[in-house]
CSV table of C-alpha atoms in Angstrom, one decimal:
chain,number,residue,atom,x,y,z
I,873,MET,CA,-142.1,-11.0,-10.0
I,874,ALA,CA,-145.3,-12.5,-11.3
I,875,GLU,CA,-143.7,-14.2,-14.3
I,876,THR,CA,-140.1,-14.3,-15.3
I,877,VAL,CA,-138.4,-16.3,-18.1
I,878,VAL,CA,-134.7,-17.1,-17.5
I,879,ILE,CA,-132.2,-18.7,-19.7
I,880,GLY,CA,-129.6,-20.8,-17.8
I,881,LEU,CA,-126.3,-21.4,-19.5
I,882,ASP,CA,-123.4,-23.8,-18.9
I,883,PRO,CA,-121.0,-22.8,-21.6
I,884,GLY,CA,-118.4,-25.0,-23.2
I,885,LEU,CA,-116.8,-25.3,-26.6
I,886,THR,CA,-117.7,-28.9,-27.1
I,887,ALA,CA,-121.0,-28.7,-25.3
I,888,THR,CA,-123.0,-25.7,-24.1
I,889,GLY,CA,-126.0,-26.6,-22.0
I,890,PHE,CA,-129.0,-24.4,-22.1
I,891,ALA,CA,-132.3,-24.2,-20.3
I,892,ILE,CA,-135.3,-21.9,-20.6
I,893,VAL,CA,-137.1,-21.9,-17.3
I,894,LYS,CA,-140.3,-20.0,-16.5
I,895,ASN,CA,-141.1,-18.8,-13.0
I,896,ASN,CA,-144.8,-18.2,-12.5
I,897,ASN,CA,-145.3,-17.1,-8.9
I,898,ASN,CA,-142.6,-19.4,-7.7
I,899,GLU,CA,-143.9,-22.3,-9.8
I,900,PHE,CA,-140.9,-23.3,-12.0
I,901,SER,CA,-141.5,-24.9,-15.4
I,902,LEU,CA,-139.0,-25.9,-18.1
I,903,LEU,CA,-139.8,-24.5,-21.5
I,904,LYS,CA,-136.9,-26.1,-23.3
I,905,SER,CA,-133.4,-27.5,-22.5
I,906,GLY,CA,-130.7,-29.1,-24.5
I,907,THR,CA,-127.1,-29.0,-25.5
I,908,LEU,CA,-125.4,-27.1,-28.3
I,909,ARG,CA,-122.6,-29.2,-29.9
I,910,PRO,CA,-120.7,-27.5,-32.7
I,911,LYS,CA,-119.3,-30.1,-35.2
I,912,ARG,CA,-115.9,-31.1,-34.1
I,913,ASP,CA,-114.1,-30.4,-37.4
I,914,LEU,CA,-115.2,-26.7,-37.4
I,915,LYS,CA,-112.7,-24.0,-36.8
I,916,LEU,CA,-112.8,-22.2,-33.4
I,917,TRP,CA,-114.6,-19.1,-34.9
I,918,ASP,CA,-117.1,-21.2,-36.7
I,919,LYS,CA,-117.9,-23.1,-33.5
I,920,LEU,CA,-118.5,-19.8,-31.8
I,921,PHE,CA,-120.6,-18.6,-34.7
I,922,TYR,CA,-122.7,-21.8,-34.5
I,923,ILE,CA,-123.2,-21.3,-30.7
I,924,TYR,CA,-124.1,-17.7,-31.2
I,925,ASN,CA,-126.7,-18.5,-33.9
I,926,GLU,CA,-128.3,-21.2,-31.8
I,927,LEU,CA,-128.5,-19.0,-28.8
I,928,THR,CA,-130.0,-16.0,-30.6
I,929,THR,CA,-132.6,-18.3,-32.1
I,930,LEU,CA,-133.5,-19.4,-28.5
I,931,LEU,CA,-133.6,-15.8,-27.3
I,932,ARG,CA,-135.8,-14.8,-30.2
I,933,GLU,CA,-138.2,-17.7,-29.6
I,934,PHE,CA,-138.6,-17.6,-25.8
I,935,SER,CA,-137.7,-13.9,-25.0
I,936,PRO,CA,-136.1,-14.5,-21.6
I,937,THR,CA,-135.4,-11.3,-19.7
I,938,GLU,CA,-132.6,-12.6,-17.6
I,939,ALA,CA,-129.6,-14.9,-18.1
I,940,ALA,CA,-127.9,-17.0,-15.4
I,941,ILE,CA,-124.5,-18.2,-16.4
I,942,GLU,CA,-122.3,-20.7,-14.6
I,943,ASP,CA,-119.3,-18.9,-13.4
I,944,VAL,CA,-115.9,-20.6,-13.5
I,945,PHE,CA,-113.8,-21.5,-10.6
I,946,VAL,CA,-110.6,-21.6,-12.6
I,947,SER,CA,-108.9,-24.8,-11.6
I,948,LYS,CA,-108.3,-25.9,-15.1
I,949,ASN,CA,-105.2,-25.2,-17.1
I,950,ALA,CA,-104.7,-21.9,-18.9
I,951,LYS,CA,-105.3,-23.5,-22.4
I,952,SER,CA,-108.8,-24.8,-21.6
I,953,ALA,CA,-109.6,-21.6,-19.6
I,954,LEU,CA,-108.8,-19.6,-22.8
I,955,LYS,CA,-111.1,-21.8,-24.9
I,956,LEU,CA,-113.9,-21.6,-22.4
I,957,GLY,CA,-113.5,-17.8,-22.3
I,958,HIS,CA,-114.3,-17.6,-26.0
I,959,VAL,CA,-117.6,-19.3,-25.6
I,960,ARG,CA,-118.6,-17.4,-22.4
I,961,GLY,CA,-117.7,-14.1,-24.2
I,962,VAL,CA,-120.0,-15.0,-27.1
I,963,ALA,CA,-122.8,-16.2,-24.8
I,964,MET,CA,-122.7,-13.0,-22.8
I,965,LEU,CA,-122.6,-10.9,-25.9
I,966,ALA,CA,-125.7,-12.7,-27.3
I,967,CYS,CA,-127.6,-12.1,-24.1
I,968,ASN,CA,-126.5,-8.5,-24.0
I,969,LEU,CA,-127.5,-7.8,-27.5
I,970,PHE,CA,-131.0,-9.1,-26.6
I,971,ASN,CA,-131.0,-6.8,-23.5
I,972,LEU,CA,-131.1,-9.6,-20.9
I,973,LYS,CA,-129.8,-8.9,-17.5
I,974,ILE,CA,-126.9,-11.2,-16.8
I,975,PHE,CA,-126.0,-12.9,-13.6
I,976,GLN,CA,-123.2,-15.3,-12.8
I,977,TYR,CA,-123.2,-18.1,-10.2
I,978,GLU,CA,-120.3,-20.2,-9.0
I,979,PRO,CA,-120.7,-23.9,-9.3
I,980,SER,CA,-120.6,-24.4,-5.5
I,981,VAL,CA,-123.4,-21.8,-5.0
I,982,ILE,CA,-125.5,-23.5,-7.7
I,983,LYS,CA,-125.0,-26.9,-6.1
I,984,LYS,CA,-125.8,-25.6,-2.6
I,985,SER,CA,-128.9,-23.8,-3.9
I,986,LEU,CA,-130.2,-27.0,-5.4
I,987,THR,CA,-129.1,-29.7,-3.0
I,988,GLY,CA,-128.1,-27.9,0.1
I,989,LYS,CA,-124.5,-29.0,-0.4
I,990,GLY,CA,-121.8,-27.0,-2.3
I,991,THR,CA,-119.9,-30.2,-3.1
I,992,ALA,CA,-122.8,-32.2,-4.6
I,993,THR,CA,-122.1,-34.4,-7.6
I,994,LYS,CA,-123.6,-33.8,-11.0
I,995,LYS,CA,-125.8,-36.8,-10.4
I,996,GLN,CA,-127.3,-35.3,-7.2
I,997,VAL,CA,-127.9,-32.0,-9.0
I,998,LYS,CA,-129.6,-33.8,-11.8
I,999,TYR,CA,-131.8,-35.7,-9.3
I,1000,MET,CA,-132.9,-32.4,-7.7
I,1001,VAL,CA,-133.5,-30.7,-11.1
I,1002,ASN,CA,-135.7,-33.6,-12.1
I,1003,LYS,CA,-137.6,-33.5,-8.8
I,1004,LEU,CA,-138.1,-29.7,-8.8
I,1005,LEU,CA,-139.3,-29.6,-12.3
I,1006,LYS,CA,-141.2,-32.9,-12.3
I,1007,LEU,CA,-139.2,-34.2,-15.3
I,1008,ASP,CA,-138.8,-37.8,-16.4
I,1009,GLY,CA,-135.0,-37.9,-15.8
I,1010,ASN,CA,-134.0,-38.0,-19.4
I,1011,LEU,CA,-131.5,-35.1,-19.3
I,1012,SER,CA,-127.9,-34.7,-20.3
I,1013,PHE,CA,-125.6,-33.4,-17.5
I,1014,ASP,CA,-125.0,-30.3,-19.6
I,1015,ALA,CA,-128.7,-29.5,-19.8
I,1016,SER,CA,-129.2,-30.4,-16.1
I,1017,ASP,CA,-126.4,-28.0,-15.1
I,1018,ALA,CA,-128.0,-25.3,-17.2
I,1019,ILE,CA,-131.4,-25.9,-15.6
I,1020,ALA,CA,-129.6,-25.8,-12.2
I,1021,VAL,CA,-128.1,-22.4,-12.7
I,1022,ALA,CA,-131.5,-21.1,-13.9
I,1023,ILE,CA,-133.2,-22.4,-10.8
I,1024,CYS,CA,-130.4,-21.1,-8.6
I,1025,HIS,CA,-130.9,-17.7,-10.0
I,1026,LEU,CA,-134.7,-17.8,-9.7
I,1027,THR,CA,-134.4,-18.9,-6.1
I,1028,GLN,CA,-132.0,-16.2,-5.2
I,1029,ARG,CA,-134.1,-13.6,-7.0
I,1030,ALA,CA,-137.2,-14.8,-5.1
I,1031,PHE,CA,-135.2,-14.4,-1.9
I,1032,TYR,CA,-134.0,-10.9,-2.7
I,1033,ASP,CA,-137.5,-9.9,-3.8
I,1034,ARG,CA,-138.9,-11.0,-0.5
I,1035,ILE,CA,-136.4,-9.0,1.6
I,1036,SER,CA,-136.1,-5.9,-0.5
Z,1266,MET,CA,-104.6,-9.7,-54.8
Z,1267,ALA,CA,-104.8,-6.2,-56.3
Z,1268,GLU,CA,-106.3,-4.6,-53.2
Z,1269,THR,CA,-107.0,-6.1,-49.9
Z,1270,VAL,CA,-108.2,-4.5,-46.6
Z,1271,VAL,CA,-107.3,-6.3,-43.5
Z,1272,ILE,CA,-108.1,-5.7,-39.9
Z,1273,GLY,CA,-105.4,-6.6,-37.4
Z,1274,LEU,CA,-106.4,-7.3,-33.8
Z,1275,ASP,CA,-104.5,-7.6,-30.6
Z,1276,PRO,CA,-107.4,-8.5,-28.2
Z,1277,GLY,CA,-107.4,-7.7,-24.5
Z,1278,LEU,CA,-110.0,-6.8,-21.9
Z,1279,THR,CA,-108.3,-3.6,-20.8
Z,1280,ALA,CA,-107.0,-2.7,-24.2
Z,1281,THR,CA,-107.7,-4.1,-27.6
Z,1282,GLY,CA,-105.4,-2.8,-30.3
Z,1283,PHE,CA,-106.8,-2.6,-33.8
Z,1284,ALA,CA,-105.5,-1.6,-37.2
Z,1285,ILE,CA,-107.0,-1.3,-40.6
Z,1286,VAL,CA,-104.3,-1.8,-43.2
Z,1287,LYS,CA,-104.7,-1.7,-47.0
Z,1288,ASN,CA,-102.6,-3.6,-49.4
Z,1289,ASN,CA,-102.5,-2.2,-52.9
Z,1290,ASN,CA,-100.2,-4.3,-55.0
Z,1291,ASN,CA,-97.9,-4.8,-52.0
Z,1292,GLU,CA,-98.0,-1.2,-51.0
Z,1293,PHE,CA,-99.2,-1.2,-47.5
Z,1294,SER,CA,-101.0,1.8,-46.0
Z,1295,LEU,CA,-102.6,2.4,-42.7
Z,1296,LEU,CA,-106.3,3.5,-42.9
Z,1297,LYS,CA,-106.8,3.6,-39.1
Z,1298,SER,CA,-105.4,2.3,-35.9
Z,1299,GLY,CA,-106.1,2.7,-32.2
Z,1300,THR,CA,-106.9,1.1,-28.9
Z,1301,LEU,CA,-110.3,0.2,-27.6
Z,1302,ARG,CA,-110.5,0.7,-23.8
Z,1303,PRO,CA,-113.7,-0.2,-22.1
Z,1304,LYS,CA,-114.3,1.9,-18.9
Z,1305,ARG,CA,-112.8,0.1,-16.0
Z,1306,ASP,CA,-115.9,0.1,-13.8
Z,1307,LEU,CA,-118.1,-1.7,-16.4
Z,1308,LYS,CA,-119.1,-5.3,-15.8
Z,1309,LEU,CA,-117.4,-8.0,-17.9
Z,1310,TRP,CA,-120.3,-8.3,-20.3
Z,1311,ASP,CA,-120.6,-4.6,-20.8
Z,1312,LYS,CA,-116.9,-4.4,-21.6
Z,1313,LEU,CA,-117.5,-7.1,-24.2
Z,1314,PHE,CA,-120.5,-5.3,-25.5
Z,1315,TYR,CA,-118.4,-2.1,-25.9
Z,1316,ILE,CA,-115.6,-3.8,-27.7
Z,1317,TYR,CA,-118.2,-5.6,-30.0
Z,1318,ASN,CA,-119.9,-2.3,-30.9
Z,1319,GLU,CA,-116.6,-0.5,-31.6
Z,1320,LEU,CA,-115.4,-3.3,-33.7
Z,1321,THR,CA,-118.6,-3.6,-35.8
Z,1322,THR,CA,-118.5,0.2,-36.4
Z,1323,LEU,CA,-115.0,-0.3,-37.8
Z,1324,LEU,CA,-116.0,-3.3,-39.9
Z,1325,ARG,CA,-118.9,-1.3,-41.3
Z,1326,GLU,CA,-116.8,1.8,-42.0
Z,1327,PHE,CA,-113.8,0.1,-43.7
Z,1328,SER,CA,-115.2,-3.2,-45.0
Z,1329,PRO,CA,-112.1,-5.3,-44.5
Z,1330,THR,CA,-112.4,-8.8,-46.0
Z,1331,GLU,CA,-109.8,-10.5,-43.8
Z,1332,ALA,CA,-109.0,-10.4,-40.1
Z,1333,ALA,CA,-105.6,-11.2,-38.6
Z,1334,ILE,CA,-105.7,-11.9,-34.9
Z,1335,GLU,CA,-102.8,-12.3,-32.6
Z,1336,ASP,CA,-102.8,-15.9,-31.3
Z,1337,VAL,CA,-102.0,-16.6,-27.7
Z,1338,PHE,CA,-99.1,-18.6,-26.5
Z,1339,VAL,CA,-100.6,-19.5,-23.2
Z,1340,SER,CA,-98.0,-18.8,-20.6
Z,1341,LYS,CA,-100.2,-16.6,-18.5
Z,1342,ASN,CA,-102.3,-18.0,-15.6
Z,1343,ALA,CA,-105.7,-19.6,-16.2
Z,1344,LYS,CA,-107.6,-16.6,-14.8
Z,1345,SER,CA,-106.1,-14.1,-17.3
Z,1346,ALA,CA,-106.4,-16.6,-20.1
Z,1347,LEU,CA,-110.1,-17.0,-19.3
Z,1348,LYS,CA,-110.6,-13.2,-19.4
Z,1349,LEU,CA,-108.7,-12.9,-22.7
Z,1350,GLY,CA,-110.7,-15.7,-24.2
Z,1351,HIS,CA,-113.9,-13.7,-23.7
Z,1352,VAL,CA,-112.6,-10.8,-25.8
Z,1353,ARG,CA,-111.1,-13.0,-28.4
Z,1354,GLY,CA,-114.4,-14.9,-28.7
Z,1355,VAL,CA,-116.3,-11.6,-29.2
Z,1356,ALA,CA,-113.8,-10.3,-31.7
Z,1357,MET,CA,-113.9,-13.5,-33.7
Z,1358,LEU,CA,-117.7,-13.4,-33.7
Z,1359,ALA,CA,-117.8,-9.8,-34.9
Z,1360,CYS,CA,-115.5,-10.7,-37.8
Z,1361,ASN,CA,-117.5,-13.8,-38.6
Z,1362,LEU,CA,-120.8,-11.9,-38.6
Z,1363,PHE,CA,-119.3,-9.6,-41.2
Z,1364,ASN,CA,-118.1,-12.5,-43.3
Z,1365,LEU,CA,-114.4,-11.8,-42.9
Z,1366,LYS,CA,-111.9,-14.7,-43.3
Z,1367,ILE,CA,-110.1,-15.1,-40.0
Z,1368,PHE,CA,-106.4,-15.9,-39.6
Z,1369,GLN,CA,-104.4,-16.3,-36.4
Z,1370,TYR,CA,-100.7,-15.7,-36.0
Z,1371,GLU,CA,-98.5,-16.5,-33.0
Z,1372,PRO,CA,-96.6,-13.6,-31.5
Z,1373,SER,CA,-93.2,-15.2,-32.4
Z,1374,VAL,CA,-94.3,-15.5,-36.1
Z,1375,ILE,CA,-95.5,-11.9,-36.1
Z,1376,LYS,CA,-92.3,-10.7,-34.6
Z,1377,LYS,CA,-90.2,-12.7,-37.0
Z,1378,SER,CA,-92.2,-11.5,-40.0
Z,1379,LEU,CA,-91.7,-7.9,-39.1
Z,1380,THR,CA,-88.1,-7.9,-37.7
Z,1381,GLY,CA,-86.6,-11.2,-38.8
Z,1382,LYS,CA,-86.4,-12.2,-35.1
Z,1383,GLY,CA,-89.0,-14.2,-33.2
Z,1384,THR,CA,-88.0,-12.8,-29.9
Z,1385,ALA,CA,-88.0,-9.1,-30.9
Z,1386,THR,CA,-89.2,-6.5,-28.3
Z,1387,LYS,CA,-92.4,-4.5,-28.7
Z,1388,LYS,CA,-90.1,-1.5,-29.3
Z,1389,GLN,CA,-88.4,-3.2,-32.2
Z,1390,VAL,CA,-91.7,-4.2,-33.7
Z,1391,LYS,CA,-93.0,-0.7,-33.4
Z,1392,TYR,CA,-89.9,0.6,-35.0
Z,1393,MET,CA,-90.4,-1.6,-38.1
Z,1394,VAL,CA,-94.2,-0.9,-38.2
Z,1395,ASN,CA,-93.4,2.9,-38.3
Z,1396,LYS,CA,-90.7,2.3,-41.0
Z,1397,LEU,CA,-92.8,0.0,-43.2
Z,1398,LEU,CA,-95.9,2.3,-43.1
Z,1399,LYS,CA,-93.9,5.6,-43.1
Z,1400,LEU,CA,-95.6,6.7,-39.8
Z,1401,ASP,CA,-94.4,9.4,-37.5
Z,1402,GLY,CA,-93.9,7.0,-34.5
Z,1403,ASN,CA,-96.8,8.2,-32.5
Z,1404,LEU,CA,-98.4,4.8,-31.8
Z,1405,SER,CA,-99.4,2.9,-28.7
Z,1406,PHE,CA,-97.9,-0.5,-28.3
Z,1407,ASP,CA,-101.4,-2.0,-28.6
Z,1408,ALA,CA,-102.0,-0.3,-32.0
Z,1409,SER,CA,-98.5,-1.1,-33.1
Z,1410,ASP,CA,-99.0,-4.8,-32.3
Z,1411,ALA,CA,-102.3,-4.8,-34.2
Z,1412,ILE,CA,-100.6,-3.2,-37.2
Z,1413,ALA,CA,-97.9,-5.8,-36.9
Z,1414,VAL,CA,-100.3,-8.8,-37.1
Z,1415,ALA,CA,-102.0,-7.2,-40.1
Z,1416,ILE,CA,-98.7,-6.7,-41.9
Z,1417,CYS,CA,-97.6,-10.3,-41.0
Z,1418,HIS,CA,-100.8,-11.6,-42.5
Z,1419,LEU,CA,-100.5,-9.5,-45.7
Z,1420,THR,CA,-96.8,-10.6,-46.1
Z,1421,GLN,CA,-97.7,-14.3,-45.7
Z,1422,ARG,CA,-100.6,-13.9,-48.1
Z,1423,ALA,CA,-98.4,-12.3,-50.7
Z,1424,PHE,CA,-96.0,-15.2,-50.3
Z,1425,TYR,CA,-98.7,-17.8,-50.7
Z,1426,ASP,CA,-100.2,-16.0,-53.6
Z,1427,ARG,CA,-96.8,-16.1,-55.3
Z,1428,ILE,CA,-96.2,-19.8,-54.9
Z,1429,SER,CA,-99.7,-21.0,-55.6
């Protein structure tokens, strides 16, 4: 793959981290990252609508062809899992409507891919994200996690491309 | 409200029940009901895409202005709650994109509204659905539950309209 643009997503109802990462011959660069935060007093469906609108705006602007989404190791309680499901469903739908290929990675795989350690802390992941993309360190954890899943995906893709 | 068209939804990843119910001066009639069943071998996001497409086709065809969705009393485990969340998120988004007002009702409220008893069985709910809409009884439980939430909503709306 000469050039691929990937959107990395770390979905959440309060905060959804996103990152648009370009891979140009295994040179990664960050086109945009940030956090979507629906207003707290919105109803559930209006929060989802907000997230959907913001995501489709990003998809339209940057035309990524692949989406890497953080998978969930469900250790949380059923109520928060249900809430999270709503956001993940909407994020997947947005990506599907824009014909992106969708990939999911478990947190431990992402952490291992970035730091070599499946149990790395968010701080360690953020440190590696900053190092790999030559950033100034001014990232929220949500954005850093979204970049991490994008890099994890690009790294695995590069690996599969080499062996296939 | 002289005439209102409501879509009732009982979301699920394997089976999503839907019902389009018209209220004409408190005469309820069923325009369409059924169950959306994505193929089992589809990936999660393609199941969601299928459900979204089927729902938007219904919304386009029948132009309901309100959606009544079965709320979840989360007694299930976190994994199934997460899955269910994906479908509910997509269903809410579809309704929101078509400018429907969204309402949620807990299962016990729906059952009570239909049968007078919050702990009624699916069979009892189906019996009342058939009776109220003068149907021939040939309904799946998913469709019957979707009709039930639509009727519950219309009944509550009629009540609020009377007292306000």
